[in-house]
């Protein structure tokens, strides 16, 4: 229970400590009383609870007895721990067959398949696990066909990418609702199924029923936010914000952060009522940053999320945290085939290193193609901060030739003037500042 509570609060490190302790005590109990099936079920539950935690964090000490080794302690990674959970459920089923444990085993196989899919493992192994999952859940349904949880679990597995049996999934969710009318989870899952299939109106109706049954149920609100995003509704950002207020959820956190970042990137909306409400009044930057920090703690292979987190950290003047987030994005995109995304990540990383006066900022920019205006200005600034004035001047002059707006030209002339002044070239600095004055005057006259 303590591990589940920690996981709900996205305290994954704390949850792993509780899981390790529970496995130690349960393993000792199972060693003394191996014929008690409920102990094996609890062991399976403890092992399976790591399914939502990032694989890089999972290093759990267990008693060697659990994996048939005559050693005191063994360290298991996520793959092995999930597999051990499946074997524990299997051991419990041999002692006493029950629909509940068949359902647990089916869900465990599903989580194993999801984990292997995320790590790019063998497709045949994934298909085999999903087939086992479906068969276990069908067994649970046959043993107790009035249980809404078993039908719902079977529907989730049937609708996943590796199975894709949407007709069976729809049938299962409807059967779950028939088993219990006040069934917010099944209505929400039915809405997700319709949304995935492109049936927007049916999805909206299913989510609406779920909301009426339990207005504080988070997932149905995320569903409505996704529908709003799909149809281009102006309420999209507000709906995603509402999901973050209800509770923390990875989908809601990333969705809200995306809309906050998109709004911030649009420089033309600063004086609008929508911007003042959505960003300033709702304290959106801080809220999105906190939610995305939790998201990246759990999901550590999402370069887009780390990029958005870096962007939000920059807005909050958290310069070191921004550099760390951008660095994570760079590392994730290093071997990517999409070189444009990698170059953008390196540009962001270089800019953040400049902000903290890091000596590697120029190296970050040199890793890009140095054809974009922002990259050239960035490396010019990096050279300047390192005291390499000649290299900086050449880069700024190149950027000046590429600048397509008067404001950019004025900024570059200012930077060049500062550089000349730093080198005691006062007359040259005055000349550059006069050029800046001419450009700025023309801009104001046009306005």
CSV table of C-alpha atoms in Angstrom, one decimal:
chain,number,residue,atom,x,y,z
A,1,UNK,CA,0.0,0.0,0.0
A,2,UNK,CA,2.9,2.4,0.8
A,3,UNK,CA,4.5,1.7,-2.5
A,4,UNK,CA,1.2,2.3,-4.4
A,5,UNK,CA,0.8,5.6,-2.5
A,6,UNK,CA,4.4,6.7,-3.5
A,7,UNK,CA,3.8,5.7,-7.1
A,8,UNK,CA,0.6,7.8,-7.2
A,9,UNK,CA,2.7,10.8,-6.0
A,10,UNK,CA,5.4,10.0,-8.6
A,11,UNK,CA,7.9,9.3,-5.9
A,12,UNK,CA,9.4,6.3,-7.8
A,13,UNK,CA,12.6,6.0,-5.8
A,14,UNK,CA,10.6,5.8,-2.5
A,15,UNK,CA,8.2,3.3,-4.1
A,16,UNK,CA,11.2,1.1,-5.1
A,17,UNK,CA,12.4,1.1,-1.5
A,18,UNK,CA,9.0,-0.1,-0.3
A,19,UNK,CA,8.8,-2.7,-3.1
A,20,UNK,CA,12.2,-4.1,-2.1
A,21,UNK,CA,11.3,-4.3,1.5
A,22,UNK,CA,7.9,-6.0,0.8
A,23,UNK,CA,9.7,-8.6,-1.5
A,24,UNK,CA,12.1,-9.4,1.3
A,25,UNK,CA,9.5,-10.1,3.9
A,26,UNK,CA,7.1,-11.9,1.5
A,27,UNK,CA,10.0,-14.1,0.2
A,28,UNK,CA,10.8,-15.1,3.8
A,29,UNK,CA,7.2,-15.9,4.4
A,30,UNK,CA,6.9,-17.9,1.2
A,31,UNK,CA,10.1,-19.8,2.0
A,32,UNK,CA,8.6,-20.9,5.3
A,33,UNK,CA,5.1,-21.6,3.9
A,34,UNK,CA,5.4,-22.3,0.2
A,35,UNK,CA,2.0,-23.9,0.0
A,36,UNK,CA,0.1,-20.7,0.8
A,37,UNK,CA,-1.1,-19.3,-2.6
A,38,UNK,CA,-1.9,-15.8,-1.4
A,39,UNK,CA,1.8,-15.2,-0.6
A,40,UNK,CA,2.7,-15.9,-4.2
A,41,UNK,CA,0.0,-13.6,-5.4
A,42,UNK,CA,1.4,-10.8,-3.2
A,43,UNK,CA,4.9,-11.5,-4.5
A,44,UNK,CA,3.5,-11.2,-8.0
A,45,UNK,CA,1.8,-7.9,-7.1
A,46,UNK,CA,5.0,-6.5,-5.7
A,47,UNK,CA,7.1,-7.5,-8.7
A,48,UNK,CA,4.4,-6.2,-11.2
A,49,UNK,CA,4.1,-2.8,-9.5
A,50,UNK,CA,7.4,-1.7,-11.1
A,51,UNK,CA,5.6,-1.6,-14.5
A,52,UNK,CA,5.2,2.2,-14.5
A,53,UNK,CA,8.8,3.0,-13.3
A,54,UNK,CA,11.6,3.9,-15.8
A,55,UNK,CA,13.8,0.8,-16.5
A,56,UNK,CA,16.9,2.8,-15.6
A,57,UNK,CA,15.7,3.2,-12.0
A,58,UNK,CA,14.8,-0.4,-11.3
A,59,UNK,CA,17.6,-2.3,-9.5
A,60,UNK,CA,15.8,-4.3,-6.9
A,61,UNK,CA,17.5,-6.6,-4.4
A,62,UNK,CA,15.6,-9.9,-3.9
A,63,UNK,CA,16.3,-13.1,-2.0
A,64,UNK,CA,18.0,-15.7,-4.3
A,65,UNK,CA,15.4,-18.2,-3.2
A,66,UNK,CA,12.8,-16.5,-5.5
A,67,UNK,CA,14.9,-17.3,-8.6
A,68,UNK,CA,16.1,-20.7,-7.5
A,69,UNK,CA,19.6,-19.5,-6.6
A,70,UNK,CA,21.4,-20.5,-3.5
A,71,UNK,CA,22.6,-16.9,-2.7
A,72,UNK,CA,21.5,-14.4,-0.2
A,73,UNK,CA,20.7,-11.5,-2.5
A,74,UNK,CA,20.3,-10.9,-6.2
A,75,UNK,CA,19.7,-7.6,-8.1
A,76,UNK,CA,17.0,-7.7,-10.8
A,77,UNK,CA,16.3,-5.2,-13.5
A,78,UNK,CA,12.8,-4.3,-14.7
A,79,UNK,CA,12.6,-7.0,-17.3
A,80,UNK,CA,13.6,-9.8,-14.9
A,81,UNK,CA,11.4,-8.5,-12.1
A,82,UNK,CA,8.3,-8.4,-14.3
A,83,UNK,CA,9.1,-11.9,-15.5
A,84,UNK,CA,9.5,-13.1,-11.9
A,85,UNK,CA,6.1,-11.6,-11.1
A,86,UNK,CA,4.5,-13.7,-13.8
A,87,UNK,CA,6.2,-16.9,-12.4
A,88,UNK,CA,5.0,-16.0,-8.9
A,89,UNK,CA,1.4,-15.8,-10.1
A,90,UNK,CA,1.9,-19.1,-12.0
A,91,UNK,CA,3.1,-20.7,-8.8
A,92,UNK,CA,0.1,-19.4,-6.9
A,93,UNK,CA,-2.3,-20.7,-9.6
A,94,UNK,CA,-0.8,-24.2,-9.3
A,95,UNK,CA,-1.7,-24.1,-5.6
A,96,UNK,CA,-5.2,-22.7,-6.1
A,97,UNK,CA,-6.8,-21.6,-9.4
A,98,UNK,CA,-8.8,-18.4,-9.0
A,99,UNK,CA,-10.2,-15.9,-11.6
A,100,UNK,CA,-8.5,-13.0,-9.7
A,101,UNK,CA,-5.0,-14.5,-10.1
A,102,UNK,CA,-5.7,-15.4,-13.7
A,103,UNK,CA,-6.5,-11.8,-14.3
A,104,UNK,CA,-3.4,-10.7,-12.5
A,105,UNK,CA,-1.2,-13.0,-14.6
A,106,UNK,CA,-2.8,-11.7,-17.8
A,107,UNK,CA,-2.1,-8.1,-16.8
A,108,UNK,CA,1.5,-9.0,-15.9
A,109,UNK,CA,2.0,-10.5,-19.3
A,110,UNK,CA,0.6,-7.3,-20.8
A,111,UNK,CA,3.0,-5.2,-18.8
A,112,UNK,CA,5.9,-7.4,-19.9
A,113,UNK,CA,4.9,-6.9,-23.5
A,114,UNK,CA,4.6,-3.2,-23.1
A,115,UNK,CA,8.0,-3.0,-21.5
A,116,UNK,CA,9.6,-5.0,-24.2
A,117,UNK,CA,7.9,-2.9,-26.9
A,118,UNK,CA,9.4,0.2,-25.3
A,119,UNK,CA,12.9,-1.3,-25.3
A,120,UNK,CA,12.6,-2.5,-29.0
A,121,UNK,CA,12.8,-6.2,-28.1
A,122,UNK,CA,12.0,-9.2,-30.3
A,123,UNK,CA,8.5,-8.9,-31.9
A,124,UNK,CA,7.8,-12.6,-31.7
A,125,UNK,CA,8.4,-12.6,-27.9
A,126,UNK,CA,6.1,-9.6,-27.6
A,127,UNK,CA,3.3,-11.3,-29.6
A,128,UNK,CA,3.6,-14.4,-27.6
A,129,UNK,CA,3.3,-12.5,-24.3
A,130,UNK,CA,0.2,-10.6,-25.6
A,131,UNK,CA,-1.4,-13.9,-26.7
A,132,UNK,CA,-0.8,-15.4,-23.3
A,133,UNK,CA,-2.3,-12.2,-21.7
A,134,UNK,CA,-5.5,-12.5,-23.8
A,135,UNK,CA,-5.8,-16.2,-22.9
A,136,UNK,CA,-5.3,-15.6,-19.2
A,137,UNK,CA,-7.9,-12.9,-19.2
A,138,UNK,CA,-10.4,-15.0,-21.2
A,139,UNK,CA,-9.9,-17.7,-18.6
A,140,UNK,CA,-10.7,-15.2,-15.8
A,141,UNK,CA,-13.8,-14.1,-17.6
A,142,UNK,CA,-15.0,-17.7,-18.1
A,143,UNK,CA,-14.6,-18.4,-14.4
A,144,UNK,CA,-16.4,-15.2,-13.4
A,145,UNK,CA,-18.3,-13.6,-16.2
A,146,UNK,CA,-20.0,-10.9,-14.1
A,147,UNK,CA,-16.9,-9.2,-12.9
A,148,UNK,CA,-16.4,-5.8,-14.5
A,149,UNK,CA,-12.6,-5.7,-13.8
A,150,UNK,CA,-11.9,-8.8,-15.8
A,151,UNK,CA,-13.9,-7.6,-18.8
A,152,UNK,CA,-12.3,-4.2,-18.6
A,153,UNK,CA,-8.7,-5.7,-18.4
A,154,UNK,CA,-9.5,-8.0,-21.4
A,155,UNK,CA,-10.7,-4.9,-23.3
A,156,UNK,CA,-7.5,-3.0,-22.6
A,157,UNK,CA,-5.3,-5.8,-23.9
A,158,UNK,CA,-7.5,-6.4,-26.9
A,159,UNK,CA,-7.3,-2.8,-27.9
A,160,UNK,CA,-3.5,-2.4,-27.5
A,161,UNK,CA,-1.3,-2.0,-30.6
A,162,UNK,CA,0.1,-5.5,-30.6
A,163,UNK,CA,-3.4,-7.1,-30.6
A,164,UNK,CA,-5.6,-4.5,-32.3
A,165,UNK,CA,-8.9,-6.5,-31.9
A,166,UNK,CA,-11.1,-3.4,-31.6
A,167,UNK,CA,-14.4,-5.5,-32.0
A,168,UNK,CA,-13.4,-7.7,-29.0
A,169,UNK,CA,-12.3,-4.6,-27.0
A,170,UNK,CA,-15.7,-2.9,-27.6
A,171,UNK,CA,-17.5,-6.0,-26.6
A,172,UNK,CA,-15.5,-6.3,-23.4
A,173,UNK,CA,-16.0,-2.7,-22.3
A,174,UNK,CA,-19.8,-3.0,-23.0
A,175,UNK,CA,-19.9,-6.2,-21.0
A,176,UNK,CA,-18.0,-4.5,-18.2
A,177,UNK,CA,-20.6,-1.7,-18.2
A,178,UNK,CA,-23.4,-4.2,-18.2
A,179,UNK,CA,-21.8,-5.9,-15.2
A,180,UNK,CA,-21.8,-2.6,-13.3
A,181,UNK,CA,-23.7,0.4,-14.5
A,182,UNK,CA,-21.7,3.0,-12.5
A,183,UNK,CA,-18.5,2.1,-14.2
A,184,UNK,CA,-16.4,5.2,-15.0
A,185,UNK,CA,-13.3,3.2,-16.0
A,186,UNK,CA,-15.0,1.2,-18.7
A,187,UNK,CA,-16.9,4.2,-20.1
A,188,UNK,CA,-13.6,6.1,-20.3
A,189,UNK,CA,-11.8,3.1,-21.9
A,190,UNK,CA,-14.7,2.8,-24.4
A,191,UNK,CA,-14.2,6.5,-25.2
A,192,UNK,CA,-10.5,6.0,-25.8
A,193,UNK,CA,-11.3,3.1,-28.1
A,194,UNK,CA,-13.7,5.3,-30.1
A,195,UNK,CA,-11.2,8.1,-30.2
A,196,UNK,CA,-8.4,5.8,-31.4
A,197,UNK,CA,-10.8,4.5,-34.1
A,198,UNK,CA,-11.6,8.1,-35.2
A,199,UNK,CA,-15.2,8.1,-34.0
A,200,UNK,CA,-15.0,11.5,-32.3
A,201,UNK,CA,-18.7,12.0,-31.5
A,202,UNK,CA,-19.0,8.5,-29.9
A,203,UNK,CA,-15.8,9.1,-27.9
A,204,UNK,CA,-17.2,12.5,-26.7
A,205,UNK,CA,-20.5,10.8,-25.6
A,206,UNK,CA,-18.6,8.0,-23.7
A,207,UNK,CA,-16.3,10.5,-21.9
A,208,UNK,CA,-19.4,12.7,-21.1
A,209,UNK,CA,-21.1,9.7,-19.4
A,210,UNK,CA,-17.9,9.0,-17.5
A,211,UNK,CA,-17.8,12.6,-16.3
A,212,UNK,CA,-21.4,12.5,-15.2
A,213,UNK,CA,-20.7,9.3,-13.1
A,214,UNK,CA,-17.5,10.7,-11.5
A,215,UNK,CA,-16.7,14.4,-12.3
A,216,UNK,CA,-13.3,14.1,-10.6
A,217,UNK,CA,-12.1,11.1,-12.6
A,218,UNK,CA,-9.0,12.3,-14.3
A,219,UNK,CA,-8.7,10.1,-17.4
A,220,UNK,CA,-12.1,11.0,-19.0
A,221,UNK,CA,-11.1,14.7,-18.8
A,222,UNK,CA,-7.8,13.9,-20.6
A,223,UNK,CA,-10.0,12.2,-23.2
A,224,UNK,CA,-12.1,15.4,-23.7
A,225,UNK,CA,-8.9,17.4,-23.9
A,226,UNK,CA,-7.6,15.1,-26.7
A,227,UNK,CA,-10.9,15.5,-28.5
A,228,UNK,CA,-10.7,19.3,-28.2
A,229,UNK,CA,-7.1,19.2,-29.5
A,230,UNK,CA,-8.3,17.0,-32.5
A,231,UNK,CA,-11.1,19.3,-33.5
A,232,UNK,CA,-9.0,22.5,-32.9
A,233,UNK,CA,-11.1,23.8,-30.0
A,234,UNK,CA,-10.0,26.9,-28.1
A,235,UNK,CA,-10.8,25.1,-24.9
A,236,UNK,CA,-8.0,22.6,-25.3
A,237,UNK,CA,-5.4,24.3,-23.1
A,238,UNK,CA,-8.0,24.9,-20.4
A,239,UNK,CA,-9.0,21.2,-20.4
A,240,UNK,CA,-5.4,20.1,-20.1
A,241,UNK,CA,-4.9,22.5,-17.3
A,242,UNK,CA,-7.9,21.1,-15.5
A,243,UNK,CA,-6.4,17.6,-15.7
A,244,UNK,CA,-3.2,18.8,-14.0
A,245,UNK,CA,-5.3,20.3,-11.2
A,246,UNK,CA,-7.2,17.1,-10.6
A,247,UNK,CA,-4.2,14.9,-10.3
A,248,UNK,CA,-0.8,14.1,-11.9
A,249,UNK,CA,-1.0,12.0,-15.1
A,250,UNK,CA,1.7,11.7,-17.8
A,251,UNK,CA,-0.6,12.3,-20.7
A,252,UNK,CA,-2.2,15.4,-19.0
A,253,UNK,CA,1.2,16.8,-17.9
A,254,UNK,CA,2.7,16.5,-21.4
A,255,UNK,CA,-0.4,17.9,-23.1
A,256,UNK,CA,-0.6,20.9,-20.8
A,257,UNK,CA,3.2,21.6,-21.2
A,258,UNK,CA,2.9,21.4,-25.0
A,259,UNK,CA,0.1,24.0,-25.0
A,260,UNK,CA,1.9,26.3,-22.6
A,261,UNK,CA,5.1,26.2,-24.7
A,262,UNK,CA,3.2,26.7,-27.9
A,263,UNK,CA,1.5,29.8,-26.4
A,264,UNK,CA,4.8,31.2,-25.1
A,265,UNK,CA,6.4,30.8,-28.6
A,266,UNK,CA,3.7,32.9,-30.2
A,267,UNK,CA,5.1,36.4,-29.5
A,268,UNK,CA,2.1,38.1,-31.1
A,269,UNK,CA,-0.4,37.2,-28.4
A,270,UNK,CA,1.1,39.0,-25.3
A,271,UNK,CA,-1.6,41.7,-25.1
A,272,UNK,CA,-4.6,39.3,-25.6
A,273,UNK,CA,-7.1,38.5,-22.9
A,274,UNK,CA,-6.5,34.7,-23.6
A,275,UNK,CA,-2.8,35.0,-22.9
A,276,UNK,CA,-3.3,37.0,-19.7
A,277,UNK,CA,-5.8,34.4,-18.5
A,278,UNK,CA,-4.1,31.1,-19.7
A,279,UNK,CA,-0.5,32.0,-18.9
A,280,UNK,CA,-0.4,34.8,-16.3
A,281,UNK,CA,-3.5,34.4,-14.2
A,282,UNK,CA,-3.3,30.6,-14.2
A,283,UNK,CA,0.4,30.7,-13.3
A,284,UNK,CA,0.8,28.3,-16.3
A,285,UNK,CA,4.6,28.3,-16.6
A,286,UNK,CA,5.2,27.1,-13.1
A,287,UNK,CA,2.4,24.6,-13.2
A,288,UNK,CA,3.5,23.1,-16.5
A,289,UNK,CA,7.2,23.0,-15.3
A,290,UNK,CA,6.2,21.1,-12.1
A,291,UNK,CA,4.1,18.6,-14.0
A,292,UNK,CA,6.7,18.1,-16.7
A,293,UNK,CA,9.4,17.6,-14.1
A,294,UNK,CA,7.4,14.7,-12.6
A,295,UNK,CA,6.7,13.4,-16.2
A,296,UNK,CA,10.4,13.3,-17.0
A,297,UNK,CA,11.3,11.6,-13.7
A,298,UNK,CA,9.1,8.7,-14.8
A,299,UNK,CA,9.4,8.7,-18.6
A,300,UNK,CA,13.1,9.2,-19.3
A,301,UNK,CA,13.2,8.4,-23.0
A,302,UNK,CA,11.1,11.3,-24.3
A,303,UNK,CA,13.4,13.9,-26.0
A,304,UNK,CA,10.4,16.2,-26.7
A,305,UNK,CA,9.4,16.3,-23.1
A,306,UNK,CA,13.0,17.2,-22.0
A,307,UNK,CA,13.1,20.0,-24.7
A,308,UNK,CA,9.9,21.5,-23.3
A,309,UNK,CA,11.2,21.2,-19.8
A,310,UNK,CA,14.3,23.0,-20.7
A,311,UNK,CA,12.3,25.8,-22.4
A,312,UNK,CA,10.1,26.3,-19.3
A,313,UNK,CA,13.1,26.3,-17.1
A,314,UNK,CA,14.6,29.0,-19.2
A,315,UNK,CA,11.5,31.1,-18.8
A,316,UNK,CA,11.8,30.6,-15.0
A,317,UNK,CA,15.5,31.6,-15.0
A,318,UNK,CA,16.4,28.1,-13.8
A,319,UNK,CA,19.5,28.2,-16.1
A,320,UNK,CA,21.3,25.1,-14.8
A,321,UNK,CA,18.1,23.0,-14.8
A,322,UNK,CA,17.5,24.2,-18.4
A,323,UNK,CA,21.0,23.1,-19.5
A,324,UNK,CA,20.5,19.7,-17.8
A,325,UNK,CA,17.1,19.1,-19.5
A,326,UNK,CA,18.5,20.1,-22.9
A,327,UNK,CA,21.5,17.8,-22.4
A,328,UNK,CA,19.1,14.9,-21.8
A,329,UNK,CA,17.3,15.7,-25.1
A,330,UNK,CA,20.6,15.8,-26.9
A,331,UNK,CA,21.7,12.4,-25.6
A,332,UNK,CA,18.4,10.9,-26.6
A,333,UNK,CA,18.6,12.3,-30.1
A,334,UNK,CA,22.3,11.6,-30.6
A,335,UNK,CA,21.7,8.5,-32.7
A,336,UNK,CA,18.5,9.7,-34.2
A,337,UNK,CA,18.0,9.6,-38.0
A,338,UNK,CA,16.2,13.0,-37.7
A,339,UNK,CA,19.3,15.3,-37.9
A,340,UNK,CA,17.1,18.4,-37.9
A,341,UNK,CA,15.8,17.6,-34.4
A,342,UNK,CA,19.3,16.8,-33.2
A,343,UNK,CA,20.6,20.2,-34.5
A,344,UNK,CA,17.7,22.0,-32.7
A,345,UNK,CA,18.5,20.1,-29.5
A,346,UNK,CA,22.2,21.1,-29.8
A,347,UNK,CA,21.2,24.7,-30.5
A,348,UNK,CA,19.1,24.7,-27.3
A,349,UNK,CA,21.8,23.1,-25.3
A,350,UNK,CA,24.4,25.6,-26.6
A,351,UNK,CA,22.2,28.5,-25.7
A,352,UNK,CA,21.6,27.2,-22.2
A,353,UNK,CA,25.4,26.6,-21.7
A,354,UNK,CA,26.0,30.2,-22.7
A,355,UNK,CA,23.5,31.3,-20.1
A,356,UNK,CA,25.6,29.6,-17.4
A,357,UNK,CA,28.9,30.8,-18.9
A,358,UNK,CA,29.9,27.2,-19.6
A,359,UNK,CA,33.1,26.7,-21.6
A,360,UNK,CA,31.6,23.9,-23.8
A,361,UNK,CA,28.9,26.2,-25.3
A,362,UNK,CA,30.9,26.7,-28.5
A,363,UNK,CA,31.4,23.0,-28.9
A,364,UNK,CA,27.7,22.5,-28.7
A,365,UNK,CA,27.1,25.0,-31.5
A,366,UNK,CA,29.9,23.4,-33.6
A,367,UNK,CA,28.0,20.2,-33.5
A,368,UNK,CA,25.3,21.8,-35.6
A,369,UNK,CA,25.6,22.7,-39.3
A,370,UNK,CA,26.0,26.4,-38.5
A,371,UNK,CA,23.8,27.4,-41.4
A,372,UNK,CA,20.9,28.8,-39.3
A,373,UNK,CA,20.9,32.4,-38.1
A,374,UNK,CA,20.3,31.4,-34.5
A,375,UNK,CA,23.2,28.9,-34.5
A,376,UNK,CA,25.7,31.5,-35.8
A,377,UNK,CA,24.6,34.1,-33.3
A,378,UNK,CA,24.8,31.5,-30.6
A,379,UNK,CA,28.4,30.5,-31.4
A,380,UNK,CA,29.4,34.2,-31.7
A,381,UNK,CA,28.1,34.7,-28.2
A,382,UNK,CA,29.9,31.6,-26.9
A,383,UNK,CA,33.2,32.8,-28.4
A,384,UNK,CA,32.7,36.2,-26.9
A,385,UNK,CA,32.1,34.7,-23.4
A,386,UNK,CA,35.3,32.7,-23.8
A,387,UNK,CA,37.3,35.8,-24.8
A,388,UNK,CA,37.8,34.7,-28.4
A,389,UNK,CA,36.9,38.1,-29.8
A,390,UNK,CA,38.3,37.5,-33.4
A,391,UNK,CA,36.2,34.4,-33.8
A,392,UNK,CA,33.2,36.0,-32.3
A,393,UNK,CA,33.5,39.0,-34.6
A,394,UNK,CA,33.6,36.8,-37.7
A,395,UNK,CA,30.6,34.9,-36.6
A,396,UNK,CA,28.6,38.1,-35.8
A,397,UNK,CA,29.5,39.6,-39.2
A,398,UNK,CA,28.3,36.4,-40.9
A,399,UNK,CA,25.1,36.6,-38.9
A,400,UNK,CA,24.7,40.2,-39.8
A,401,UNK,CA,24.8,39.2,-43.5
A,402,UNK,CA,22.0,36.6,-42.9
A,403,UNK,CA,19.8,38.8,-40.7
A,404,UNK,CA,16.4,39.4,-42.4
A,405,UNK,CA,14.9,41.9,-40.0
A,406,UNK,CA,16.1,45.3,-38.7
A,407,UNK,CA,15.7,44.3,-35.0
A,408,UNK,CA,18.2,41.4,-35.5
A,409,UNK,CA,20.6,43.7,-37.3
A,410,UNK,CA,20.4,46.2,-34.5
A,411,UNK,CA,21.1,43.6,-31.8
A,412,UNK,CA,24.1,42.3,-33.7
A,413,UNK,CA,25.5,45.8,-34.2
A,414,UNK,CA,25.2,46.3,-30.5
A,415,UNK,CA,27.1,43.1,-29.7
A,416,UNK,CA,29.8,44.1,-32.2
A,417,UNK,CA,30.1,47.5,-30.5
A,418,UNK,CA,30.4,46.0,-27.1
A,419,UNK,CA,33.2,43.7,-28.4
A,420,UNK,CA,35.1,46.6,-29.9
A,421,UNK,CA,34.8,48.6,-26.7
A,422,UNK,CA,36.1,45.5,-24.7
A,423,UNK,CA,39.2,45.7,-27.0
A,424,UNK,CA,39.6,49.5,-26.3
A,425,UNK,CA,38.5,50.3,-29.9
A,426,UNK,CA,36.3,53.2,-28.8
A,427,UNK,CA,36.0,54.9,-32.2
A,428,UNK,CA,35.0,51.6,-33.9
A,429,UNK,CA,32.4,51.0,-31.1
A,430,UNK,CA,31.0,54.5,-31.7
A,431,UNK,CA,30.7,53.9,-35.4
A,432,UNK,CA,28.8,50.7,-34.9
A,433,UNK,CA,26.5,52.3,-32.3
A,434,UNK,CA,25.7,55.1,-34.8
A,435,UNK,CA,24.7,52.4,-37.4
A,436,UNK,CA,22.5,50.9,-34.7
A,437,UNK,CA,20.9,54.3,-34.0
A,438,UNK,CA,20.1,54.8,-37.8
A,439,UNK,CA,18.4,51.3,-38.0
A,440,UNK,CA,16.4,51.8,-34.7
A,441,UNK,CA,15.3,55.3,-35.8
A,442,UNK,CA,14.1,54.0,-39.1
A,443,UNK,CA,12.1,51.2,-37.3
A,444,UNK,CA,10.4,53.8,-35.0
A,445,UNK,CA,9.6,56.1,-37.9
A,446,UNK,CA,7.9,53.2,-39.7
A,447,UNK,CA,5.8,52.5,-36.7
